[in-house]
CSV table of C-alpha atoms and ligand atoms in Angstrom, one decimal:
chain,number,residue,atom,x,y,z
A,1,UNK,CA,108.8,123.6,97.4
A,2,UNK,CA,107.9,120.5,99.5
A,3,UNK,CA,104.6,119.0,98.7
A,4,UNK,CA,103.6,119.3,102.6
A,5,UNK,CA,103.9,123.1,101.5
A,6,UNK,CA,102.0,122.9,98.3
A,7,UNK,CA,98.8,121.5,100.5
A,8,UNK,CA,99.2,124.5,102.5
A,9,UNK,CA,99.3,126.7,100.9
A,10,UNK,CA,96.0,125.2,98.6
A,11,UNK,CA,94.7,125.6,101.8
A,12,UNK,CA,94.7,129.6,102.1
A,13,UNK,CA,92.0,129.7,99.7
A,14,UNK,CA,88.5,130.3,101.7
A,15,UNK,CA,86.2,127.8,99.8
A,16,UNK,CA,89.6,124.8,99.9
A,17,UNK,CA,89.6,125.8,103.6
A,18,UNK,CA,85.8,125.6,104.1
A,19,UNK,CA,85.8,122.1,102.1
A,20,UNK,CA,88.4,120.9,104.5
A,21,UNK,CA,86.9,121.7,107.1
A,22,UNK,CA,83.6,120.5,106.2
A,23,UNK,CA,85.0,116.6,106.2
A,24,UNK,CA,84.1,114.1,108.6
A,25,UNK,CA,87.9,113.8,109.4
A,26,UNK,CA,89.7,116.8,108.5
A,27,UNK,CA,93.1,116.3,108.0
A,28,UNK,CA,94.2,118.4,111.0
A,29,UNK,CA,92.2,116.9,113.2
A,30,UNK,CA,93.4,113.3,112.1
A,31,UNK,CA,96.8,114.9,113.0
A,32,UNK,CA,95.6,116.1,116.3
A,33,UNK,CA,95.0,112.3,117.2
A,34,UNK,CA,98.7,111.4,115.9
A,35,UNK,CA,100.0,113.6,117.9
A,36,UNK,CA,98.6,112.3,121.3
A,37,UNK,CA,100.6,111.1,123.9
A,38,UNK,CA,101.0,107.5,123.2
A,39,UNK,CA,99.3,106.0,126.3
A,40,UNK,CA,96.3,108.5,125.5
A,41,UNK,CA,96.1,107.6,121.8
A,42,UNK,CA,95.7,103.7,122.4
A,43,UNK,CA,93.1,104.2,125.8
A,44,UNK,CA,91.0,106.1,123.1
A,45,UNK,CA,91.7,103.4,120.8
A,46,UNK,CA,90.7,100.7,122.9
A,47,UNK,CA,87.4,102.5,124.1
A,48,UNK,CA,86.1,102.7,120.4
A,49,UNK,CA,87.3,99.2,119.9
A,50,UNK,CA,85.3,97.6,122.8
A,51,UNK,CA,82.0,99.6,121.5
A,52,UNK,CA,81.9,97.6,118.6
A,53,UNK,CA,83.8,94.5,118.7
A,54,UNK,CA,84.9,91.7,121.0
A,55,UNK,CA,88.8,93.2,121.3
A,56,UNK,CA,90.0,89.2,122.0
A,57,UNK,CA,88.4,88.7,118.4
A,58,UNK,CA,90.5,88.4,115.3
A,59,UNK,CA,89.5,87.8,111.6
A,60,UNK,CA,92.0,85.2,109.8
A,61,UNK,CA,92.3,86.3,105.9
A,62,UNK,CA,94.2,83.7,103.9
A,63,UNK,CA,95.8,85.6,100.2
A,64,UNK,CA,96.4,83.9,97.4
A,65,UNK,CA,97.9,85.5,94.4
A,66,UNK,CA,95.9,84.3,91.7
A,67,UNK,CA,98.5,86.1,88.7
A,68,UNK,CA,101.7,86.7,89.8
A,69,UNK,CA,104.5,89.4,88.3
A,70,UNK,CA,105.0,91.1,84.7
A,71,UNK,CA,102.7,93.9,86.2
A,72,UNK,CA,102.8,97.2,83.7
A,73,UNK,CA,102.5,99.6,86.9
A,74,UNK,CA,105.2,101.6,88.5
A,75,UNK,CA,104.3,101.4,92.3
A,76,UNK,CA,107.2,102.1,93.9
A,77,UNK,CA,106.9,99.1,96.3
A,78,UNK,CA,105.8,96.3,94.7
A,79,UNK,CA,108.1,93.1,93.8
A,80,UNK,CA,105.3,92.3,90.9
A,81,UNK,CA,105.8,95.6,88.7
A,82,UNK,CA,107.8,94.2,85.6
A,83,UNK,CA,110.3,96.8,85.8
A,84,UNK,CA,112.1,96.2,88.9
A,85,UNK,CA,114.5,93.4,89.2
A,86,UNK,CA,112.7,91.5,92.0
A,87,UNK,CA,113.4,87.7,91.2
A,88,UNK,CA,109.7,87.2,91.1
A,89,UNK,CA,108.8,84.5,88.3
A,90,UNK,CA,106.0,86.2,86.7
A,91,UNK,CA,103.3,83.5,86.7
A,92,UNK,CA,100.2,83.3,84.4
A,93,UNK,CA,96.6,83.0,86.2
A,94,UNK,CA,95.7,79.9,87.9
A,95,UNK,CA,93.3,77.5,87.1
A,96,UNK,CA,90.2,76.7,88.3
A,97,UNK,CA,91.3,74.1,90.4
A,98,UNK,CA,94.1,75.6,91.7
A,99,UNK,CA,92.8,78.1,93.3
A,100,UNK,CA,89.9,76.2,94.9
A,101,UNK,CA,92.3,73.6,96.3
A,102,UNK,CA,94.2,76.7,98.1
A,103,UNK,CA,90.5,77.8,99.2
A,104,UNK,CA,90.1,74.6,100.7
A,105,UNK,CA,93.2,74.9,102.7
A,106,UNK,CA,92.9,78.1,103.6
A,107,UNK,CA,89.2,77.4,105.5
A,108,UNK,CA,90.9,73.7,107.0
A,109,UNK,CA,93.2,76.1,108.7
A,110,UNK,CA,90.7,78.2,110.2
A,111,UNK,CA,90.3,81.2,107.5
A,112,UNK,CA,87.1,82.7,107.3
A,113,UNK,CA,87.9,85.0,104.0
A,114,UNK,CA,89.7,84.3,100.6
A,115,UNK,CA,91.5,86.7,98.9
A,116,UNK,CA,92.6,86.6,95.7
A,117,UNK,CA,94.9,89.1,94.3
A,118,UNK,CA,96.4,89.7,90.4
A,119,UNK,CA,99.3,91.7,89.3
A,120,UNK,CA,97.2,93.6,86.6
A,121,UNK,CA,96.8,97.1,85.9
A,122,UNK,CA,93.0,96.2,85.7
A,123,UNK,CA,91.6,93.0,84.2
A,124,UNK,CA,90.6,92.3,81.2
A,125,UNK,CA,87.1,91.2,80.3
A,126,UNK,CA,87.8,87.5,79.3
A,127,UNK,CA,89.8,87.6,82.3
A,128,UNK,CA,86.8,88.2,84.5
A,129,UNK,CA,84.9,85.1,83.2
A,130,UNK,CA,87.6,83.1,85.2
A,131,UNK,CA,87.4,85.3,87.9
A,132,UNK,CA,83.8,85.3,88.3
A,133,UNK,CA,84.0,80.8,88.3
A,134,UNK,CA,86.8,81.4,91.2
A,135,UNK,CA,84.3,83.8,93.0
A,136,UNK,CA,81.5,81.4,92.9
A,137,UNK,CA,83.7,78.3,93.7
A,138,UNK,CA,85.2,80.0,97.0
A,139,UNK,CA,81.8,81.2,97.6
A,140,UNK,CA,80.6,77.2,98.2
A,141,UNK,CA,83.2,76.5,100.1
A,142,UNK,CA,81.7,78.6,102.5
A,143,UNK,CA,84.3,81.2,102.8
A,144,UNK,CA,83.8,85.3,102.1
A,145,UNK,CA,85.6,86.2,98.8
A,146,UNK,CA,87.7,89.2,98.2
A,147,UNK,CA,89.5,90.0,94.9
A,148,UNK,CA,92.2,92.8,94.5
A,149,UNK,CA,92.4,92.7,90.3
A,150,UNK,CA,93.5,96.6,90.0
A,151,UNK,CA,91.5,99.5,88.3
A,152,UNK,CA,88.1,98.4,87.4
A,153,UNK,CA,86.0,99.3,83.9
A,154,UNK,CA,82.5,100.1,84.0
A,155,UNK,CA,80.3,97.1,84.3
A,156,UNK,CA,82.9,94.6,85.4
A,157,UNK,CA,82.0,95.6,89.0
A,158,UNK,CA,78.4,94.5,88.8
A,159,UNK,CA,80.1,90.8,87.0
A,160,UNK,CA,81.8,90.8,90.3
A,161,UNK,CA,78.5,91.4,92.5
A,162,UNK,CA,76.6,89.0,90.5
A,163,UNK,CA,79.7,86.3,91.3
A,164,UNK,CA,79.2,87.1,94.8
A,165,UNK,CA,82.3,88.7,95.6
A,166,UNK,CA,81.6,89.9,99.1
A,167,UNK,CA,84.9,92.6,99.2
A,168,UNK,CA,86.6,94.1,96.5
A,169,UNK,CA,90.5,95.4,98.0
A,170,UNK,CA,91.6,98.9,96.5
A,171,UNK,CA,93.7,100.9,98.1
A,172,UNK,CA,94.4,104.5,98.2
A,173,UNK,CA,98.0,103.7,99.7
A,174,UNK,CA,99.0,106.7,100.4
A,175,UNK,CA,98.2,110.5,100.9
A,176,UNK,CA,97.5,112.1,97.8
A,177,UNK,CA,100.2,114.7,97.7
A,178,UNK,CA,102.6,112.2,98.7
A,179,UNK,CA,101.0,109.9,96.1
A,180,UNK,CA,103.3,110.9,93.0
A,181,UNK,CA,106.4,110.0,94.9
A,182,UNK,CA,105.4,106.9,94.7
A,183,UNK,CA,103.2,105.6,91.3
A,184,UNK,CA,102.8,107.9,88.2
A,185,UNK,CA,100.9,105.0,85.5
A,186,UNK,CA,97.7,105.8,87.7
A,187,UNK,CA,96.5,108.8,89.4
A,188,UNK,CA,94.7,108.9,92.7
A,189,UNK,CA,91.5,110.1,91.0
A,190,UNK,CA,91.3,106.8,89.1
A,191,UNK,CA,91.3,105.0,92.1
A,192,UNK,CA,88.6,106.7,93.6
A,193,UNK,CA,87.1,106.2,90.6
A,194,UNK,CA,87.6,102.7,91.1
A,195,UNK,CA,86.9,102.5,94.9
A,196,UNK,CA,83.0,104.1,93.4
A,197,UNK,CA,82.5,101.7,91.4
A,198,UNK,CA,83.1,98.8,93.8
A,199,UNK,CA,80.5,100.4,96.2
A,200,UNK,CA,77.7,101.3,93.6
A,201,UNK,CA,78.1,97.7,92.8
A,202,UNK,CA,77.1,97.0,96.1
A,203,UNK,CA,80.4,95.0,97.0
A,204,UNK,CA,81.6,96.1,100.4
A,205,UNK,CA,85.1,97.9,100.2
A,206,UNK,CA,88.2,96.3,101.6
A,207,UNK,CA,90.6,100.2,101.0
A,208,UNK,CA,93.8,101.2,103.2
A,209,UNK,CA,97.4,102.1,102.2
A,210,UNK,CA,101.0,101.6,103.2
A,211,UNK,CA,102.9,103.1,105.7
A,212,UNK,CA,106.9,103.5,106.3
A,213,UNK,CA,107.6,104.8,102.3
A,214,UNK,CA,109.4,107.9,103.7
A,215,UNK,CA,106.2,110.0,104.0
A,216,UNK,CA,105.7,112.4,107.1
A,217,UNK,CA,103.4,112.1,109.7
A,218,UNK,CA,101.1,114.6,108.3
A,219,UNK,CA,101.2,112.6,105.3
A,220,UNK,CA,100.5,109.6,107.5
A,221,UNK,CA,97.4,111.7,108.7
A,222,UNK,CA,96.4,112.4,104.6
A,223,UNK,CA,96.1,108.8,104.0
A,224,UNK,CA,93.7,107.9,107.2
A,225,UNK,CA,91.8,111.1,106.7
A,226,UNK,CA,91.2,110.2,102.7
A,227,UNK,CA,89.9,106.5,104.1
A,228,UNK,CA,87.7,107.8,106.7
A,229,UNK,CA,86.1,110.6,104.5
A,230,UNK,CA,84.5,108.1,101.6
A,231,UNK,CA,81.4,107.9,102.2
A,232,UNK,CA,80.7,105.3,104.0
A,233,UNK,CA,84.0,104.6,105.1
A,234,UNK,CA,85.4,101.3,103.9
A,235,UNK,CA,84.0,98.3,106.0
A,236,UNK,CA,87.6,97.2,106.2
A,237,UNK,CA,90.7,99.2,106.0
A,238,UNK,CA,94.0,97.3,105.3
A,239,UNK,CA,96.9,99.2,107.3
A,240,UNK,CA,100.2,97.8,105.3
A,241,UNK,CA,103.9,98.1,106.9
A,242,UNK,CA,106.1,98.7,103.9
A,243,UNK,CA,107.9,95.2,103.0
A,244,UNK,CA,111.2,96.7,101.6
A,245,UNK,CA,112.0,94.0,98.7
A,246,UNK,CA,115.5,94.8,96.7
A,247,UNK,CA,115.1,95.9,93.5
A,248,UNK,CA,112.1,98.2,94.1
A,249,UNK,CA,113.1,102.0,93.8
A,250,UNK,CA,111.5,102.4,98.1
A,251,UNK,CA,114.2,99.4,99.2
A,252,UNK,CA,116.9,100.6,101.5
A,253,UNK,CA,114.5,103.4,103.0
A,254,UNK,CA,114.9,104.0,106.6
A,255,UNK,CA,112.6,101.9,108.3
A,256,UNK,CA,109.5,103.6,110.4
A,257,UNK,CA,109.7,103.3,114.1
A,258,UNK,CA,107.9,100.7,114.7
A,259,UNK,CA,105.3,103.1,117.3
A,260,UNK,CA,104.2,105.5,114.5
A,261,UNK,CA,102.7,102.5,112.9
A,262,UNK,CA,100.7,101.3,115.7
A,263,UNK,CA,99.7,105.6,115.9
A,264,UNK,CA,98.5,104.8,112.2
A,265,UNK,CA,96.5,101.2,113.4
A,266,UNK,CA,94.6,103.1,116.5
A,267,UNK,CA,94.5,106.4,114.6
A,268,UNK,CA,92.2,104.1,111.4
A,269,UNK,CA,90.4,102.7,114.7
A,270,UNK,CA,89.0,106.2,116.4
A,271,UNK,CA,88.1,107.3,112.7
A,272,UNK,CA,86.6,104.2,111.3
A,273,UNK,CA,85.3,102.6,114.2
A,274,UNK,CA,83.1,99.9,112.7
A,275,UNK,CA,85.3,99.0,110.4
A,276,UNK,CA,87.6,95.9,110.4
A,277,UNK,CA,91.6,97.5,110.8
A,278,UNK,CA,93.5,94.8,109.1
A,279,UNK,CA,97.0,94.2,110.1
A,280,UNK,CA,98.3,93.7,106.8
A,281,UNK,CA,102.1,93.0,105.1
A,282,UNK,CA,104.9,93.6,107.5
A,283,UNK,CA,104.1,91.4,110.4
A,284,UNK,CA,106.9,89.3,110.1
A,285,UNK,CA,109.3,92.1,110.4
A,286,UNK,CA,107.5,93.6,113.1
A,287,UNK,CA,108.2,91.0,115.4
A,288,UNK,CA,105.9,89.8,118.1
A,289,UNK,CA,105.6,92.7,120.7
A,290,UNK,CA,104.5,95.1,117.9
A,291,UNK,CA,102.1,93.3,116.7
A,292,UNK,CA,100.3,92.6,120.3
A,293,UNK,CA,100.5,96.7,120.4
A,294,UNK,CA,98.8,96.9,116.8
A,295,UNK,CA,95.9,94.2,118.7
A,296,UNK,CA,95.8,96.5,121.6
A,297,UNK,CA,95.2,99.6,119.7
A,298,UNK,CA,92.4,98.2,117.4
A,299,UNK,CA,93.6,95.6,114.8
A,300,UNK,CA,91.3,93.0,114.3
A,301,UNK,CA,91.8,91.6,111.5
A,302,UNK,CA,95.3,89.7,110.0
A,303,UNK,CA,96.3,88.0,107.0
A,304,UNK,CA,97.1,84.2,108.0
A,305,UNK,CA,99.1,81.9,105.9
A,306,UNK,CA,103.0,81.1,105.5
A,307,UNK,CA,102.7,83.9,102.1
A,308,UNK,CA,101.2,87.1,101.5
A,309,UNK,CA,101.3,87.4,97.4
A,310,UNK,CA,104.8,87.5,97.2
A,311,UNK,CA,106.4,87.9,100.3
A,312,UNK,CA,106.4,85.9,103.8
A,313,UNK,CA,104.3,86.2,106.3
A,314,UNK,CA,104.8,84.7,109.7
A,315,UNK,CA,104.2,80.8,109.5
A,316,UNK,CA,101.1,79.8,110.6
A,317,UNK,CA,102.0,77.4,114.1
A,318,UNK,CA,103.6,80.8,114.9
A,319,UNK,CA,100.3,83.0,114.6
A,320,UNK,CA,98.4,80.7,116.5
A,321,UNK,CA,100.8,80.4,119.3
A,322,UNK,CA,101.0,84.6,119.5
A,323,UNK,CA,97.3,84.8,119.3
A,324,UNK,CA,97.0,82.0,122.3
A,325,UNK,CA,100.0,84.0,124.3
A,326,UNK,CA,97.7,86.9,123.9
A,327,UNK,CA,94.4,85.4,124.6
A,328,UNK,CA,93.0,86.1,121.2
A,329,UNK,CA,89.9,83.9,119.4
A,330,UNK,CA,89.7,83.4,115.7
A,331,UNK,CA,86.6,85.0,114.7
A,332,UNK,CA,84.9,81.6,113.0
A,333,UNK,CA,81.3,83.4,112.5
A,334,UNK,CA,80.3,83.3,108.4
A,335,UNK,CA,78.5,86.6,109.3
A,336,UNK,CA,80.0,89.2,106.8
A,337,UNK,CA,81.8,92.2,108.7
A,338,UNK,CA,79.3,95.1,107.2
A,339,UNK,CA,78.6,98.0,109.3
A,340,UNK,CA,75.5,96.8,111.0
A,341,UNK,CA,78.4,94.5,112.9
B,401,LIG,N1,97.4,94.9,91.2
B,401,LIG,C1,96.4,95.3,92.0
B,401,LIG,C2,96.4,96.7,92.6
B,401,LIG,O1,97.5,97.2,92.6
B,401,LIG,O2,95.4,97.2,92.9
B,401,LIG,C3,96.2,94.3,93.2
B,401,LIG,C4,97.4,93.8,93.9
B,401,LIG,S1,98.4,94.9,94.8
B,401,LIG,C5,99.8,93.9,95.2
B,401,LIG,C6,97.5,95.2,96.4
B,401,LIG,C7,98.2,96.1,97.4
B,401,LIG,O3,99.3,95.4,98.0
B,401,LIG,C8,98.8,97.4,96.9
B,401,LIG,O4,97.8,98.4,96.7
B,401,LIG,C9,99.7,97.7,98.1
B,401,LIG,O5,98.9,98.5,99.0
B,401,LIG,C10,100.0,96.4,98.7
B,401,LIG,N2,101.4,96.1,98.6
B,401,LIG,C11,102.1,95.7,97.4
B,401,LIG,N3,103.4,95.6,97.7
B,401,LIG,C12,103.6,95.8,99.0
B,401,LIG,C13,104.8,95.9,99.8
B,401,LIG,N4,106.0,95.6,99.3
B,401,LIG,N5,104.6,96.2,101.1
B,401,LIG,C14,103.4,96.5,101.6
B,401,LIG,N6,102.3,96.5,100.8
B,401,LIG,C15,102.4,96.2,99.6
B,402,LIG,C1,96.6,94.7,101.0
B,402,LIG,O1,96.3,95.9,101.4
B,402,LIG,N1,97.7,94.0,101.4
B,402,LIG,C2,97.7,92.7,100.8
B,402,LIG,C3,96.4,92.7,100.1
B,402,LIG,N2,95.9,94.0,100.2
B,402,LIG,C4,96.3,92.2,98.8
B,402,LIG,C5,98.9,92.6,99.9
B,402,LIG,C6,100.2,92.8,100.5
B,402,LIG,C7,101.3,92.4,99.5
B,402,LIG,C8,102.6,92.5,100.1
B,402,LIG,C9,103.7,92.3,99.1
B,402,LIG,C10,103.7,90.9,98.4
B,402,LIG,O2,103.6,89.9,99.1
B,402,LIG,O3,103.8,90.8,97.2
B,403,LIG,FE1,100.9,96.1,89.7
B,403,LIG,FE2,99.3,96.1,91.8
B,403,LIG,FE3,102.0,95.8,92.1
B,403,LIG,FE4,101.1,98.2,91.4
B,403,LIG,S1,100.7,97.1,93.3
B,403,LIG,S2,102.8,97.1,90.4
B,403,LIG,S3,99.3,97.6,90.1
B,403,LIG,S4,100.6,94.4,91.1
């Protein structure tokens, strides 16, 4: 039985249905908006946009991967899980120095957050003393700090609050029924689980998911609908484009027209619409006119820099010459991108 007909059919029961229907964004509803005529879907897009943000506005992210490879985790995607013959050199955490000198860079070139991202299943206390210096240190440069570290223990939130982290990055990446498909050494409930702690910590939350893994389009729908149904939906909402890297069990999947992604970037806008839609991996393979298509239908927020963690990105004199093309600013404010935006 497909998993599409396992939700279903969990469905029949009243009191599932009732629940369902008692979301914010039931999933249905989210799949009503996917299946809009395109020109529709992005002039609905583009009116939430414009009530709440400039729509020539961008926010420039710069990532830096902090501990790279040897990852214990399964995700199907990922160059950095130790199982899968990628090539990447796994890569111990950075010092101090390091990272602050990429920090540096990163705000000369015109970045307004730093994010710093490890290839653990969670970190580990000692771990987090580092952390916590790195926080504080991209912190006085000025810049908003983001981590994505993996699962999170009780308490180590809060360390990261009292660092200043401004965003912790989490992300569902997928819908849950699809979700097994994908990663089995974590289950979605521990990343919700995660994703609470973050925001009882008071760290805003930076949670989205990947697209083009071979789900469906209902599945497509899950994923948006499970983002825009925490409550308060993430204050920014990374939309990833699957970078197919050999070696990982998803490479040599079809590739997702390039349109249903764009659907999924003005789909996250109508249902999150104060939230920052970041245009996350996969813009180098997108090429140039889908990207202006993802800006058109609510993406305001990219990750800038010639490297994601592991994988390109497009080089930087490139984004800046698309972003002039287009007639797009780079967002240079400090103020923080919370809801009251
Ligand atoms: N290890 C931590 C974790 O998994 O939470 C943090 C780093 S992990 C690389 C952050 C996110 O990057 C993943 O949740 C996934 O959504 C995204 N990602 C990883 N590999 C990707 C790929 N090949 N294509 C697109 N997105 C990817
Ligand atoms: C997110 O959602 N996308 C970024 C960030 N959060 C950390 C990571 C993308 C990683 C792409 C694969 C790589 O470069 O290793
Ligand atoms: Fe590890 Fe994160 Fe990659 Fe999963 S996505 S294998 S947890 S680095």
């Amino acid at each position: 039985m497909s998993s599409q007909a396992v939700s279903f059919l969990e469905l029949r029961t009243p009191a599932a249905a009732r629940a369902e229907a008692a979301k914010t964004w039931p999933v249905e509803k989210v799949l009503e908006l996917f299946n809009l005529p395109f020109n529709e879907l992005m002039y609905r897009a583009q009116q939430v946009h414009r009530q709440h943000f400039d729509p020539q506005e961008v926010e420039l992210a710069t990532l830096l991967s902090i501990k790279t490879g040897g990852c214990p985790e399964d995700c199907g995607y990922c160059p950095q899980a130790a199982r899968y013959d990628t090539g990447v050199q796994a890569q111990k955490l950075l010092e101090l120095e390091q990272v602050l000198a990429a920090a540096r860079a990163a705000k000369e070139h015109g970045a307004t957050r730093f994010c710093m991202g490890a290839a653990w299943r969670g970190p580990k206390d000692r771990d987090l003393d580092h952390v916590e210096a790195m926080v504080r240190g991209v912190k006085e440069l000025g810049l908003e700090a983001c981590a994505t570290l993996g699962m999170l223990e009780d308490g180590q939130a809060e360390r990261l609050a009292a660092a200043g982290l401004d965003y912790y990055n989490h992300n569902l990446d997928t819908a849950p029924e699809f979700y097994n498909n994908i990663i089995t050494t974590r289950d979605y409930e521990n990343r919700l689980d995660t994703l609470n702690k973050v925001r009882g910590a008071g760290i805003k939350v930076c949670c989205g998911g990947i697209v083009g893994m071979g789900e469906s389009r209902r599945q497509r729908a899950g994923l948006i609908a499970q983002v825009a149904n925490l409550d308060p939906y993430p204050e920014s909402v990374p939309i990833n484009h699957l970078v197919q890297v050999a070696g990982t069990p998803l490479h040599g999947l079809d590739p997702l027209d390039p349109l249903e992604f764009v659907r999924t970037i003005a789909v996250a806008r109508i249902t999150m619409p104060k939230a920052r839609v970041r245009l996350s991996a996969g813009r180098r393979e997108l090429g140039e006119a889908v990207q202006a298509m993802c800006f058109a239908a609510g993406a305001n927020s990219i990750f800038y820099g010639d490297k994601l963690l592991t994988t390109g990105n497009p080089d930087a004199e490139a984004d800046m010459a698309l972003l002039e093309k287009l007639g797009m600013r780079i967002k240079h404010t400090q103020v923080s991108a919370n809801m009251a935006e």
